[in-house]
Amino acid sequence: MGWSSWNNFGPDISETLIRETIDAMEKNGLKDAGFVYVNLDDGWQRYKGLRSEHPLEVDPVKFPNGIKPLADYAHSKGFKLGMYSGPGDTTCAGYTGSEGHAEEDAKMFASWGIDHLKYDACCSHHDEPQEVVQQVMLDMSKSLIATNRSIVFHACHCGWANTWEWAAEEGANQWRIGQDISDDFNYPGFREKYYFDVLDMLDRGNNITQYSGPGHWNDYDMLIVGLNGESKQLVGTGATNLEYRTHFSMWSMVNSPLLIGSDVRNLDKYNLDTLTNKEIIALNQDALGQPATVVYESEDKDVQIYARELSDETMAIALLNRGSETADITVSMRRDLTVPWDVYKLRDLWKGKDLGPYDIPFTVEVRPHEAKIYRATAIVKGN
């Protein structure tokens, strides 16, 4: 859980922005809610151009004091600092990459006190065979491990080369399952024939949930909550507040890493309340680490029920209305969740309200593009 610079700022980042972001996250409750990683994406590097022609150095204008003091500042505030690079001669934004220098760069990142590395191969290795992509990711993974510093490793390849099938074995802690997310909930097709919207990303992930678990996660890409179609970097016309809340709910249900992409210095109350709902976050951070799967889908696919078991033997349930009209959705514990519960109670996690007990299926109205999220608990006779 944390924040990443790319979705809103692209390469236009600086020491001042990162410090202000850290201060804002401490002040507005994001840190207390669990958002502790502050990740610099592409654009911190000094040089544009080939690594074979330039060293990998920090931009002295954007970061006049270097990265280590910034990491020290983050750590002093209870945060962790993340960095970005890639295995190519250049990165996606055209800056110097780490090609041929994985060991050297890993040591440099560790010496700075870095806690997370997004290693982005999509631009440099888009058309490379899977075995080549695997090797460059393994090279950096081994190099990070050799530093003896605990660094989260994000093997980013935009959902290509079946990353989810092998990345965990190579030491990766997260990997992207699809192409870049756009600031859209449900855009017809793929925007610019490339970008995935929220529902595209969910559909993509439904087929590969078995690869996600504690310490190695399917990454559905960074959060778009609060971008409102005004990102300096990301395409998309924005989503409604309700759609952003549904997006956050579903990312929590499927255990995607939660990395905020908006400007946290200027979040409105609704979106801040969305991002700091601790009962929703608890689903994402549950120790069992079991991602939600689709247990029911209407014939037209407008209505879906997702469910997952939690570590305390309760069940998390999401009722997702993908359609354009309000839907009545009915959930049966035995039929849909296949749990032998005769009596149960519910907790509405957005309303913070307890419901029940029930001894029959429950039905609820769900607005278009809304996800109702519940925690269900069995009631044992005699209790």
Short mmCIF file of N, CA and C in Angstrom, two decimals, residues 3 26 37 44 46 48 61-62 125 151 156 174 177 200-201 229 244 248 297 299 302 307 322 333 342 346 348 382:
data_model
loop_
_atom_site.label_atom_id
_atom_site.label_comp_id
_atom_site.label_asym_id
_atom_site.label_seq_id
_atom_site.Cartn_x
_atom_site.Cartn_y
_atom_site.Cartn_z
N TRP A 3 1.76 5.05 -2.55
CA TRP A 3 1.51 6.05 -3.58
C TRP A 3 2.57 5.93 -4.65
N GLU A 26 0.92 11.90 5.75
CA GLU A 26 0.98 11.84 7.21
C GLU A 26 -0.17 12.64 7.83
N TYR A 37 4.23 3.17 1.37
CA TYR A 37 5.22 3.24 0.29
C TYR A 37 5.01 4.50 -0.53
N TRP A 44 13.18 10.32 -12.56
CA TRP A 44 14.11 10.79 -11.54
C TRP A 44 15.54 10.85 -12.05
N ARG A 46 18.94 11.50 -14.40
CA ARG A 46 19.57 12.71 -14.94
C ARG A 46 19.54 12.77 -16.46
N LYS A 48 18.51 11.52 -20.42
CA LYS A 48 17.72 10.81 -21.42
C LYS A 48 18.70 10.24 -22.44
N VAL A 61 18.78 18.70 -10.73
CA VAL A 61 17.84 19.81 -10.67
C VAL A 61 16.58 19.39 -9.93
N LYS A 62 16.04 18.22 -10.30
CA LYS A 62 14.84 17.73 -9.64
C LYS A 62 15.11 17.28 -8.21
N HIS A 125 11.44 -4.55 -23.74
CA HIS A 125 11.40 -5.99 -24.04
C HIS A 125 10.02 -6.45 -24.51
N ILE A 151 13.89 -5.38 -0.08
CA ILE A 151 13.37 -4.50 -1.12
C ILE A 151 12.25 -5.24 -1.86
N CYS A 156 7.54 -5.66 -13.65
CA CYS A 156 6.49 -5.03 -14.46
C CYS A 156 6.70 -5.33 -15.94
N GLN A 174 5.31 -8.69 -6.87
CA GLN A 174 4.11 -8.26 -7.60
C GLN A 174 4.46 -8.19 -9.07
N ILE A 177 -0.72 -7.49 -14.45
CA ILE A 177 -1.49 -8.50 -15.18
C ILE A 177 -2.03 -7.97 -16.50
N ASP A 200 -12.09 -3.89 -17.53
CA ASP A 200 -11.16 -4.70 -18.32
C ASP A 200 -10.16 -5.39 -17.41
N MET A 201 -9.63 -4.64 -16.45
CA MET A 201 -8.60 -5.18 -15.57
C MET A 201 -9.18 -6.29 -14.69
N GLY A 229 -10.13 12.71 -14.30
CA GLY A 229 -9.90 13.09 -15.69
C GLY A 229 -8.92 14.23 -15.86
N TYR A 244 -15.18 5.33 -8.68
CA TYR A 244 -13.88 5.25 -8.01
C TYR A 244 -13.98 4.38 -6.75
N PHE A 248 -11.90 0.93 -5.98
CA PHE A 248 -11.12 0.68 -4.77
C PHE A 248 -11.61 -0.58 -4.06
N GLU A 297 -22.52 -15.07 -12.06
CA GLU A 297 -22.53 -14.06 -13.12
C GLU A 297 -23.82 -14.21 -13.89
N GLU A 299 -26.46 -13.86 -17.07
CA GLU A 299 -26.25 -14.25 -18.46
C GLU A 299 -25.69 -13.10 -19.29
N ASP A 302 -23.91 -8.43 -16.59
CA ASP A 302 -24.06 -7.14 -15.93
C ASP A 302 -23.95 -7.26 -14.41
N ALA A 307 -16.56 -13.49 -4.14
CA ALA A 307 -16.47 -13.89 -2.74
C ALA A 307 -15.09 -14.46 -2.44
N ARG A 322 -22.35 -4.07 -13.06
CA ARG A 322 -21.61 -3.49 -14.18
C ARG A 322 -22.53 -2.77 -15.17
N MET A 333 -25.99 -18.22 0.67
CA MET A 333 -24.75 -18.74 1.24
C MET A 333 -24.42 -20.13 0.70
N ASP A 342 -26.56 -22.00 8.05
CA ASP A 342 -28.02 -21.89 8.16
C ASP A 342 -28.45 -20.51 8.62
N LEU A 346 -24.48 -10.02 8.50
CA LEU A 346 -23.69 -9.27 7.54
C LEU A 346 -23.20 -7.97 8.14
N ASP A 348 -22.16 -4.36 6.45
CA ASP A 348 -22.02 -3.51 5.27
C ASP A 348 -20.79 -2.64 5.49
N GLY A 382 -26.91 -21.78 19.50
CA GLY A 382 -26.52 -21.83 20.91
C GLY A 382 -25.68 -20.65 21.31
#
